[in-house]
PDB file of C-alpha atoms in Angstrom:
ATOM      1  CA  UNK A 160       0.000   0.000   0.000  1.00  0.00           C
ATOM      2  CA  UNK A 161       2.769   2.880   1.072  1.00  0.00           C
ATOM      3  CA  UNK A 162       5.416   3.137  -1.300  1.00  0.00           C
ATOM      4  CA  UNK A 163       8.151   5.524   1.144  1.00  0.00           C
ATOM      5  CA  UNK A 164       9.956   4.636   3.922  1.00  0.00           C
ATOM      6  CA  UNK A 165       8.823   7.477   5.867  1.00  0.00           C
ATOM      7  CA  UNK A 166       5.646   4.772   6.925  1.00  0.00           C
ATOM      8  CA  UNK A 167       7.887   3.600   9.445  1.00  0.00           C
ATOM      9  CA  UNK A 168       8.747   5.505  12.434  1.00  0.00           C
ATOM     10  CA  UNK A 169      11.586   5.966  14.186  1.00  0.00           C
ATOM     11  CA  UNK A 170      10.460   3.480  17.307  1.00  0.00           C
ATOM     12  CA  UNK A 171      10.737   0.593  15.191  1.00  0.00           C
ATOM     13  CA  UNK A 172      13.167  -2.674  14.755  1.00  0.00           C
ATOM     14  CA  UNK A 173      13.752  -5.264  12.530  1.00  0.00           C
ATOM     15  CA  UNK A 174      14.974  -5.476   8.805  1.00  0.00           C
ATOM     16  CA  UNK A 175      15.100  -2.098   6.836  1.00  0.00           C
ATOM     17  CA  UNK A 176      12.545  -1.456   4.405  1.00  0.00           C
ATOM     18  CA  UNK A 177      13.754  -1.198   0.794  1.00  0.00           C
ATOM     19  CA  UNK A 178      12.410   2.576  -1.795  1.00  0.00           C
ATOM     20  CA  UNK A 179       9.406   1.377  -3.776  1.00  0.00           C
ATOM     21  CA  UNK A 180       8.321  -1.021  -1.612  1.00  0.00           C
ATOM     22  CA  UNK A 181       4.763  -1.832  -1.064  1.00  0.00           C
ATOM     23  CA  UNK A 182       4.189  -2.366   2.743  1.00  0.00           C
ATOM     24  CA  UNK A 183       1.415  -4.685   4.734  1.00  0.00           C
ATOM     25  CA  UNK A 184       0.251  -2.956   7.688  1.00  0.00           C
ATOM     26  CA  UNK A 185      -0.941  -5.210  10.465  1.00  0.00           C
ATOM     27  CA  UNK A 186      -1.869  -3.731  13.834  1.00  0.00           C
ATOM     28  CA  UNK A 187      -2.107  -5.890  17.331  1.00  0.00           C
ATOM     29  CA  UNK A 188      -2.103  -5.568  20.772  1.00  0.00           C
ATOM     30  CA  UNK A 189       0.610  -8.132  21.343  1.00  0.00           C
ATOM     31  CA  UNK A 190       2.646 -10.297  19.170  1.00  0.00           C
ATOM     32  CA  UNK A 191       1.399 -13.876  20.299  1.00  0.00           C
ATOM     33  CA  UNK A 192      -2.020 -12.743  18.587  1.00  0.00           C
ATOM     34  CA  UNK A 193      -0.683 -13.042  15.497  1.00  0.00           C
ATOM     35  CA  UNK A 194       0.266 -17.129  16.222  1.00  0.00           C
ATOM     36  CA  UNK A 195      -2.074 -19.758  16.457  1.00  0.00           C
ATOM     37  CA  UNK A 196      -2.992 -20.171  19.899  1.00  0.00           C
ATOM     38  CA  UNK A 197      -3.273 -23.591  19.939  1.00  0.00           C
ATOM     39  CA  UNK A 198      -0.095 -24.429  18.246  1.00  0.00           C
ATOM     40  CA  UNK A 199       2.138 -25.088  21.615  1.00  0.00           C
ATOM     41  CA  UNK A 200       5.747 -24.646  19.056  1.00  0.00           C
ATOM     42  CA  UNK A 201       7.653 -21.847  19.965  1.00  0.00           C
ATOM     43  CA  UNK A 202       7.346 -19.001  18.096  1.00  0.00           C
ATOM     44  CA  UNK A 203      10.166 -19.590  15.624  1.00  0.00           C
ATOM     45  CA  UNK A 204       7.934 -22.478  14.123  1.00  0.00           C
ATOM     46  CA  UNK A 205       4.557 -21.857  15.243  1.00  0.00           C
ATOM     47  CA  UNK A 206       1.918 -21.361  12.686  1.00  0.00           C
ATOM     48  CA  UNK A 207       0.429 -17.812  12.036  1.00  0.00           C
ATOM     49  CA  UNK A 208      -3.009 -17.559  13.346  1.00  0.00           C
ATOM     50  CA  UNK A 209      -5.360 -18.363  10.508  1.00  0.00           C
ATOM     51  CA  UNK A 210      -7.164 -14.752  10.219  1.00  0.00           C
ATOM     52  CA  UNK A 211      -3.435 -13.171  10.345  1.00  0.00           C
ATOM     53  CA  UNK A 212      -2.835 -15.130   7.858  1.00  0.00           C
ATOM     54  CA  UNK A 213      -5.489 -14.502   5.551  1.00  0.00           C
ATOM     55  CA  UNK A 214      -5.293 -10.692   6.581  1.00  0.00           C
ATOM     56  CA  UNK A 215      -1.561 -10.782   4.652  1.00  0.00           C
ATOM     57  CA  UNK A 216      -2.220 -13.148   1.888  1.00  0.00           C
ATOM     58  CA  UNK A 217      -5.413 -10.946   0.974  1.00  0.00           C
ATOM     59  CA  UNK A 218      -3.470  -7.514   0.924  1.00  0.00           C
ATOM     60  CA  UNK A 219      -0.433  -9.403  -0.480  1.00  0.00           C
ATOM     61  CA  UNK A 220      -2.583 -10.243  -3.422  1.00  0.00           C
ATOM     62  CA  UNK A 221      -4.135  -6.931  -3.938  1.00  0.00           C
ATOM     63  CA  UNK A 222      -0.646  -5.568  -4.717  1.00  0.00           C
ATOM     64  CA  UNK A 223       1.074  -5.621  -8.387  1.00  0.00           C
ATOM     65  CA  UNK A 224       2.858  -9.084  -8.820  1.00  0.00           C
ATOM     66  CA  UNK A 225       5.827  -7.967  -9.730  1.00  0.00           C
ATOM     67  CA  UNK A 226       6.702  -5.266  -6.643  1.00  0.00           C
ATOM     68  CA  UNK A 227       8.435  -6.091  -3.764  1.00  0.00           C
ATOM     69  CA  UNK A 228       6.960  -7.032  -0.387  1.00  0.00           C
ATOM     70  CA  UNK A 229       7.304  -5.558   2.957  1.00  0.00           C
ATOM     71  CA  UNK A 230       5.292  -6.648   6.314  1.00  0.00           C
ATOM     72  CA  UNK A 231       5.158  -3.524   9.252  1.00  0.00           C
ATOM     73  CA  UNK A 232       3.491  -5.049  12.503  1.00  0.00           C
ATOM     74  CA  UNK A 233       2.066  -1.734  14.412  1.00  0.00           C
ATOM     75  CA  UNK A 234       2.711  -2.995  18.200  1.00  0.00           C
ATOM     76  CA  UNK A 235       0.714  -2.025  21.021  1.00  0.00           C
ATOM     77  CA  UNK A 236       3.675  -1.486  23.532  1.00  0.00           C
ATOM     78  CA  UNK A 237       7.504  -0.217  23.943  1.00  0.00           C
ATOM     79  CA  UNK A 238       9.968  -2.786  22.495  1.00  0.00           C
ATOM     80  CA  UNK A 239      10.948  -5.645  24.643  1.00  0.00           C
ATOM     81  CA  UNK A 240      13.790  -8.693  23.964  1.00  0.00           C
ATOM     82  CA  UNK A 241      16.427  -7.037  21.739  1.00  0.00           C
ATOM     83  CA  UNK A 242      15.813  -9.534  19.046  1.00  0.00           C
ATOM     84  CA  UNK A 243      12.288  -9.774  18.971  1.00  0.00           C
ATOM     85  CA  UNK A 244      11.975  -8.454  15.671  1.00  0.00           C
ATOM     86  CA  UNK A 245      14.410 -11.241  14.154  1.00  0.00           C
ATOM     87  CA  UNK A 246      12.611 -14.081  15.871  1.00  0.00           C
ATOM     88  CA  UNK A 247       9.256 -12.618  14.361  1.00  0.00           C
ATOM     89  CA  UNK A 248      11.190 -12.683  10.795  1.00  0.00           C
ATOM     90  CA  UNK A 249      12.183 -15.571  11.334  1.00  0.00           C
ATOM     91  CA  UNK A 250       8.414 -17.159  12.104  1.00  0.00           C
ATOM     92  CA  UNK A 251       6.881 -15.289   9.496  1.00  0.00           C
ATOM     93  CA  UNK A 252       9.447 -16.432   6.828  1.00  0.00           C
ATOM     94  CA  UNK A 253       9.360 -19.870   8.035  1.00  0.00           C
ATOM     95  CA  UNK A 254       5.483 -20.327   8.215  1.00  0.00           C
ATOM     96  CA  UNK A 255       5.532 -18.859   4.272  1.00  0.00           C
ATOM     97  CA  UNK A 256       8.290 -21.247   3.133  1.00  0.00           C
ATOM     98  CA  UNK A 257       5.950 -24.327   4.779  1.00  0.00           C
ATOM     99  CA  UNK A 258       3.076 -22.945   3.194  1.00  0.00           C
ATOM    100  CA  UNK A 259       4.873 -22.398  -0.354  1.00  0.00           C
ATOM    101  CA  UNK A 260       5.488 -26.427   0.150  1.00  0.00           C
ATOM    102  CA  UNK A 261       2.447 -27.459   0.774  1.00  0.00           C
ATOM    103  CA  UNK A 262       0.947 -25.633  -2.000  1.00  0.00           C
ATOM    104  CA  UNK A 263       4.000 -27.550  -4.483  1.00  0.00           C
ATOM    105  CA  UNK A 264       2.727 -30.817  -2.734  1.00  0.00           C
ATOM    106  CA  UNK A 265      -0.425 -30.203  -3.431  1.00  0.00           C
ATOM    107  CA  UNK A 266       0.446 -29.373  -6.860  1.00  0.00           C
ATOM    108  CA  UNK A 267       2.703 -32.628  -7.523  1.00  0.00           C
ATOM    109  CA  UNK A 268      -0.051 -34.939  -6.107  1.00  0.00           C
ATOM    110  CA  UNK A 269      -2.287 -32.759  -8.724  1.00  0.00           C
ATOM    111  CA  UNK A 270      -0.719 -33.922 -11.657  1.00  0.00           C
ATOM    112  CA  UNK A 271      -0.598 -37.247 -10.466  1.00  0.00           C
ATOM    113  CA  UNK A 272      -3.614 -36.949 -10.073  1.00  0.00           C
ATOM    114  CA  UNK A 273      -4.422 -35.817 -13.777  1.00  0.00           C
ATOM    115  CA  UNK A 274      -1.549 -38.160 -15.239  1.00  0.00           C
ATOM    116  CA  UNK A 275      -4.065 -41.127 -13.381  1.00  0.00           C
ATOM    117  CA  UNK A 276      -7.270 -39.618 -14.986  1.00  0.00           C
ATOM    118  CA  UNK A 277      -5.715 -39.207 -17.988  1.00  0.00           C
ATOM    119  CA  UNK A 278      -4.927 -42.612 -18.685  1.00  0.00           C
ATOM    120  CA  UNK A 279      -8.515 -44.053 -18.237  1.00  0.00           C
ATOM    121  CA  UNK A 280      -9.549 -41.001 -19.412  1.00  0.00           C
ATOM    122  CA  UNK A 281      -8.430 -42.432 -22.781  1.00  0.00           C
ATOM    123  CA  UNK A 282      -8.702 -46.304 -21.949  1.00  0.00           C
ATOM    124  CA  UNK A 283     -12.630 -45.279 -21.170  1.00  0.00           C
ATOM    125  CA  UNK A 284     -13.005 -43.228 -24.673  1.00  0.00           C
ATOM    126  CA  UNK A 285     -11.213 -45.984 -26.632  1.00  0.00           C
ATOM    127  CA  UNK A 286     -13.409 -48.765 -24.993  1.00  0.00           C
ATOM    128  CA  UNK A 287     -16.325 -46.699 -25.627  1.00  0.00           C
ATOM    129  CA  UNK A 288     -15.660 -46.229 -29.370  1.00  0.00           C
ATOM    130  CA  UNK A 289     -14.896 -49.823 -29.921  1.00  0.00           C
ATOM    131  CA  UNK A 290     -17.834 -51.080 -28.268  1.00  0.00           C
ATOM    132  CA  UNK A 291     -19.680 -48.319 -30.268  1.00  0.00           C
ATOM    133  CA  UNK A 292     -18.444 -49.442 -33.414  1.00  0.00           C
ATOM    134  CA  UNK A 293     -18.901 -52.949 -33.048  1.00  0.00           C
ATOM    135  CA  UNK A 294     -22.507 -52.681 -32.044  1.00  0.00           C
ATOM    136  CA  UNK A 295     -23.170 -50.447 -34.471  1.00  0.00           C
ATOM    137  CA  UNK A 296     -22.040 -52.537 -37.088  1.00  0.00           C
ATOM    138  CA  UNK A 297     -23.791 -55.426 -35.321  1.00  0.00           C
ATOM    139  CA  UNK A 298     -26.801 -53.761 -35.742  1.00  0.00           C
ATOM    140  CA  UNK A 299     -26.016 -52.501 -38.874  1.00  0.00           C
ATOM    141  CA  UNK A 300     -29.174 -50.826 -40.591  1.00  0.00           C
ATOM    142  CA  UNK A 301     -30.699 -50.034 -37.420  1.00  0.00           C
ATOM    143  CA  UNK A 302     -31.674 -46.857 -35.967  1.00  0.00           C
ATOM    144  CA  UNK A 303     -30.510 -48.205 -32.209  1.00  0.00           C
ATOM    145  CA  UNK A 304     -27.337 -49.097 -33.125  1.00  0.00           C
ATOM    146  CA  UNK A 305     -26.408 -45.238 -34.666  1.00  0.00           C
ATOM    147  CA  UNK A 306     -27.912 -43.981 -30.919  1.00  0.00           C
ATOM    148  CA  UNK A 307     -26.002 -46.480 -28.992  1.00  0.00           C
ATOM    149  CA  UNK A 308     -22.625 -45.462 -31.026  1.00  0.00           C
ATOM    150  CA  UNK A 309     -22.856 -42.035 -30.562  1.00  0.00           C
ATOM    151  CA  UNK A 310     -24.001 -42.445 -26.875  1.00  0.00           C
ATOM    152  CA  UNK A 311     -20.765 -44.141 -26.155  1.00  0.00           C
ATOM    153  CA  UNK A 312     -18.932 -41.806 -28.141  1.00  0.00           C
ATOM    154  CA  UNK A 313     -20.331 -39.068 -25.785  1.00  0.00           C
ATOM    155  CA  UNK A 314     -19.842 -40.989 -22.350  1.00  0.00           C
ATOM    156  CA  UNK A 315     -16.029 -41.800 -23.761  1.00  0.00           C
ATOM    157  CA  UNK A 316     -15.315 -38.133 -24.229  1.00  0.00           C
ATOM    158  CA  UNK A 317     -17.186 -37.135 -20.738  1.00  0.00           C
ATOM    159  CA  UNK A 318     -14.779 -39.454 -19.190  1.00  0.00           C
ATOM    160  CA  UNK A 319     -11.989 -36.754 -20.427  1.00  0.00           C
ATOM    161  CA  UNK A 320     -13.699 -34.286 -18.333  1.00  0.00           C
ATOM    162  CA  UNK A 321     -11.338 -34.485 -15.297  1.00  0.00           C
ATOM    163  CA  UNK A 322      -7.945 -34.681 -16.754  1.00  0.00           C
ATOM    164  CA  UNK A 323      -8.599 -31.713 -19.020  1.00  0.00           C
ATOM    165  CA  UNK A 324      -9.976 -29.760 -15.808  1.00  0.00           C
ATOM    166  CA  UNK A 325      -7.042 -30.405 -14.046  1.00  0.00           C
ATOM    167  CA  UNK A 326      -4.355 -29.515 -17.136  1.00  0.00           C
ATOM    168  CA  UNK A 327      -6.250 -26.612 -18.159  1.00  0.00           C
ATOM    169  CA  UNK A 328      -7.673 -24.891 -15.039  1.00  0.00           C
ATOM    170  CA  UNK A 329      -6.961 -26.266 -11.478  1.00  0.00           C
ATOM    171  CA  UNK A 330      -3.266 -26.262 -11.393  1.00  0.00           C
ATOM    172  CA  UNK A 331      -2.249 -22.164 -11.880  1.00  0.00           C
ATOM    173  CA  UNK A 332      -4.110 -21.222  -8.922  1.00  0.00           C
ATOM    174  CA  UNK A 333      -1.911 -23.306  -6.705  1.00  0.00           C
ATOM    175  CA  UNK A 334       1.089 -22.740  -8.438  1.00  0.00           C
ATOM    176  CA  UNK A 335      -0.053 -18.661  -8.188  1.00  0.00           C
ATOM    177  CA  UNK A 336      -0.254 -19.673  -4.507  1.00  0.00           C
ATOM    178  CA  UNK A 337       3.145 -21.088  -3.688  1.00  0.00           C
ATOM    179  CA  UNK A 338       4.599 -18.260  -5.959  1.00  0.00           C
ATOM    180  CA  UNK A 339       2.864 -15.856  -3.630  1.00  0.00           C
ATOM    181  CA  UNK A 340       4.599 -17.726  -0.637  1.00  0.00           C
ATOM    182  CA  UNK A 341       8.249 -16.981  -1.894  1.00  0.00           C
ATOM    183  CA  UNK A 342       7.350 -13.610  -1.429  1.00  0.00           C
ATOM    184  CA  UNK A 343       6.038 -13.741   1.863  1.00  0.00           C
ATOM    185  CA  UNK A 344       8.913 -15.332   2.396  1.00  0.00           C
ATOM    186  CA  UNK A 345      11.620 -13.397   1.945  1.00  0.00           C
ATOM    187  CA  UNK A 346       9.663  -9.718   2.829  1.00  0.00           C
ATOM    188  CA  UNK A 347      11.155  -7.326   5.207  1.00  0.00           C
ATOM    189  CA  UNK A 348       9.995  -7.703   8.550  1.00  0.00           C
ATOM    190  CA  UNK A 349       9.437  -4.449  10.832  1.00  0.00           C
ATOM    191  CA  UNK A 350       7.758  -4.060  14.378  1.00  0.00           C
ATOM    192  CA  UNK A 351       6.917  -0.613  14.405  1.00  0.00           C
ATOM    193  CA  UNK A 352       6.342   0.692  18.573  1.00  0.00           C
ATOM    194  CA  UNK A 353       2.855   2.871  19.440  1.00  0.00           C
ATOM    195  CA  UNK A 354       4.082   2.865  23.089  1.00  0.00           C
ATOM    196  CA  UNK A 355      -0.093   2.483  23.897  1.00  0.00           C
ATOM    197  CA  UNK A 356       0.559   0.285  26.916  1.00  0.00           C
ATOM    198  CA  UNK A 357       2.736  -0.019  30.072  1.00  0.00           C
ATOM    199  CA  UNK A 358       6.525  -0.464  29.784  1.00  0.00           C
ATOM    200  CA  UNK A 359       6.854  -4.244  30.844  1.00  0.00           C
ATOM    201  CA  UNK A 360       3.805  -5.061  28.542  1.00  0.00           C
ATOM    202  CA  UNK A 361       6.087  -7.092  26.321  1.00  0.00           C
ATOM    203  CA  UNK A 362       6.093  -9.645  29.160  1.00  0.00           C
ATOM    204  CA  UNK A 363       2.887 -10.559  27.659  1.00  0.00           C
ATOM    205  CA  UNK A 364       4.773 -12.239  24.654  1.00  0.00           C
ATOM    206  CA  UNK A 365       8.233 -13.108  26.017  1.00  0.00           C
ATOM    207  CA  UNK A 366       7.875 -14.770  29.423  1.00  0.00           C
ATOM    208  CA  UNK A 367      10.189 -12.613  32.117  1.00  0.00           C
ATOM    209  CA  UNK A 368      12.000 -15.914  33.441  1.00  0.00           C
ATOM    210  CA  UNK A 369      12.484 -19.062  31.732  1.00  0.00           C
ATOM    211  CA  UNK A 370      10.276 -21.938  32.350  1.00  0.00           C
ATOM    212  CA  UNK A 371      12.828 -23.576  33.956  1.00  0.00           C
ATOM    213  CA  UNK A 372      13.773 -21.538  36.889  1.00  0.00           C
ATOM    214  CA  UNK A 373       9.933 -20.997  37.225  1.00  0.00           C
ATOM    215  CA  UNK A 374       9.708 -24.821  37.799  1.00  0.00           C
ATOM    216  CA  UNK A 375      12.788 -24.469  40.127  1.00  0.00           C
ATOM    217  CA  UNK A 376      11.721 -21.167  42.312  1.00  0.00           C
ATOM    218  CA  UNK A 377       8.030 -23.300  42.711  1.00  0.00           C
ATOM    219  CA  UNK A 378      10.338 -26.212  43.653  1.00  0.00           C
ATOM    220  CA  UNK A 379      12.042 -24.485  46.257  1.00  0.00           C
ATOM    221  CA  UNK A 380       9.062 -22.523  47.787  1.00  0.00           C
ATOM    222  CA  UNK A 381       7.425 -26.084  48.312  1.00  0.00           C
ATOM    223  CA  UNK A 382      10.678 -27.303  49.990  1.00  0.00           C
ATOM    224  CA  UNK A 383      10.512 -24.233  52.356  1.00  0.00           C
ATOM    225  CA  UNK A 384       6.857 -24.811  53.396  1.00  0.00           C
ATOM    226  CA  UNK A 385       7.380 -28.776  54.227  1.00  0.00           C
ATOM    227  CA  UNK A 386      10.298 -27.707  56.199  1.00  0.00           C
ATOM    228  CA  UNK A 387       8.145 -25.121  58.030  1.00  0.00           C
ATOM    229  CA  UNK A 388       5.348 -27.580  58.683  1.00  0.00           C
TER     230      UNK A 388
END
């Protein structure tokens, strides 16, 4: 959408955002809302939550295909861990490059697919235009036999239906797709800071202690009250 890189302000971090660039804007509160909440990966290989994800896809494919992508994530806080803007990157690139392989999987097993159609696509036609000449001739002179011939000659070519949808229509979509994921993939990333909340709200996406030393501290507060008891 914004072609200058005036649209990012100076409380910002992350990677640097190229002249000419056309920049998705995404605004939340706190970073975890852009993950799936019910993916329990860290965030380096969590999946992007799925209306995030549609949110960038859609503006991604409102822009010209040919200019250069850049993702701005307007934060609802002060900046926290210094390199929370390179492990967002990193989980934004990563979730794009897994989706730009699915889509190429999905693409393979669709001209499989069509290669398997295909072939009794044209066993089914042959079949039916023997069987249609033979009874015809069999019932050579008869009015039947003509309808039965060119009713097998119609069922033989319907049977080409699906291999000529897939090689003519289905499979550019997906490969549009998966092109549309290299570019995700290798967009600038930016946090860009509105300072809207407390200091320490950052804790809300990086926890303040590890999980371990919370498990220890707990571990050690229950050895103090059986000693007191």
């Amino acid at each position: 959408m914004a072609n200058v890189v005036s649209s990012v302000d100076k409380a910002s971090a992350g990677d640097p955002i190229p002249p000419k660039c056309s920049i998705i804007e995404i605004h939340v509160g706190e970073l975890k809302q852009l993950f799936d909440a019910i993916d329990p990966s860290p965030f380096r290989d969590r999946d992007l939550d799925p209306k995030a994800e549609e949110f960038i896809v859609g503006w991604a494919k409102d822009l010209p295909k040919d200019t250069t992508l850049a993702l701005v994530v307007d934060l609802d806080r002060e900046a926290g861990l210094p390199d929370e803007a390179a492990v967002l990157r990193d989980a934004i690139h990563e979730f794009f490059r897994n989706r730009a392989e699915r889509y190429r999987q999905r693409l393979r097993e669709l001209f499989r697919l069509g290669r398997t159609s295909l072939l009794i696509g044209l066993a089914a036609l042959a079949a039916a235009i023997a069987l249609g000449d033979f009874l015809s001739t069999l019932l050579r002179g008869s009015r039947i036999g003509e309808i039965i011939r060119e009713s097998l000659t119609i069922g033989g070519w319907v049977s080409m239906w699906r291999p000529l949808e897939i090689f003519l229509y289905d499979w550019w979509p997906i490969r549009n797709e998966a092109r549309l994921s290299d570019r995700l993939a290798s967009m600038p990333v930016r946090i860009r800071y509105l300072n809207a909340t407390a200091p320490d709200a950052w804790r809300g996406d990086w926890p303040a202690v590890s999980p371990r030393r919370d498990r220890t501290t707990s571990n050690a507060e229950v050895g103090t009250l059986n000693r007191a008891s």
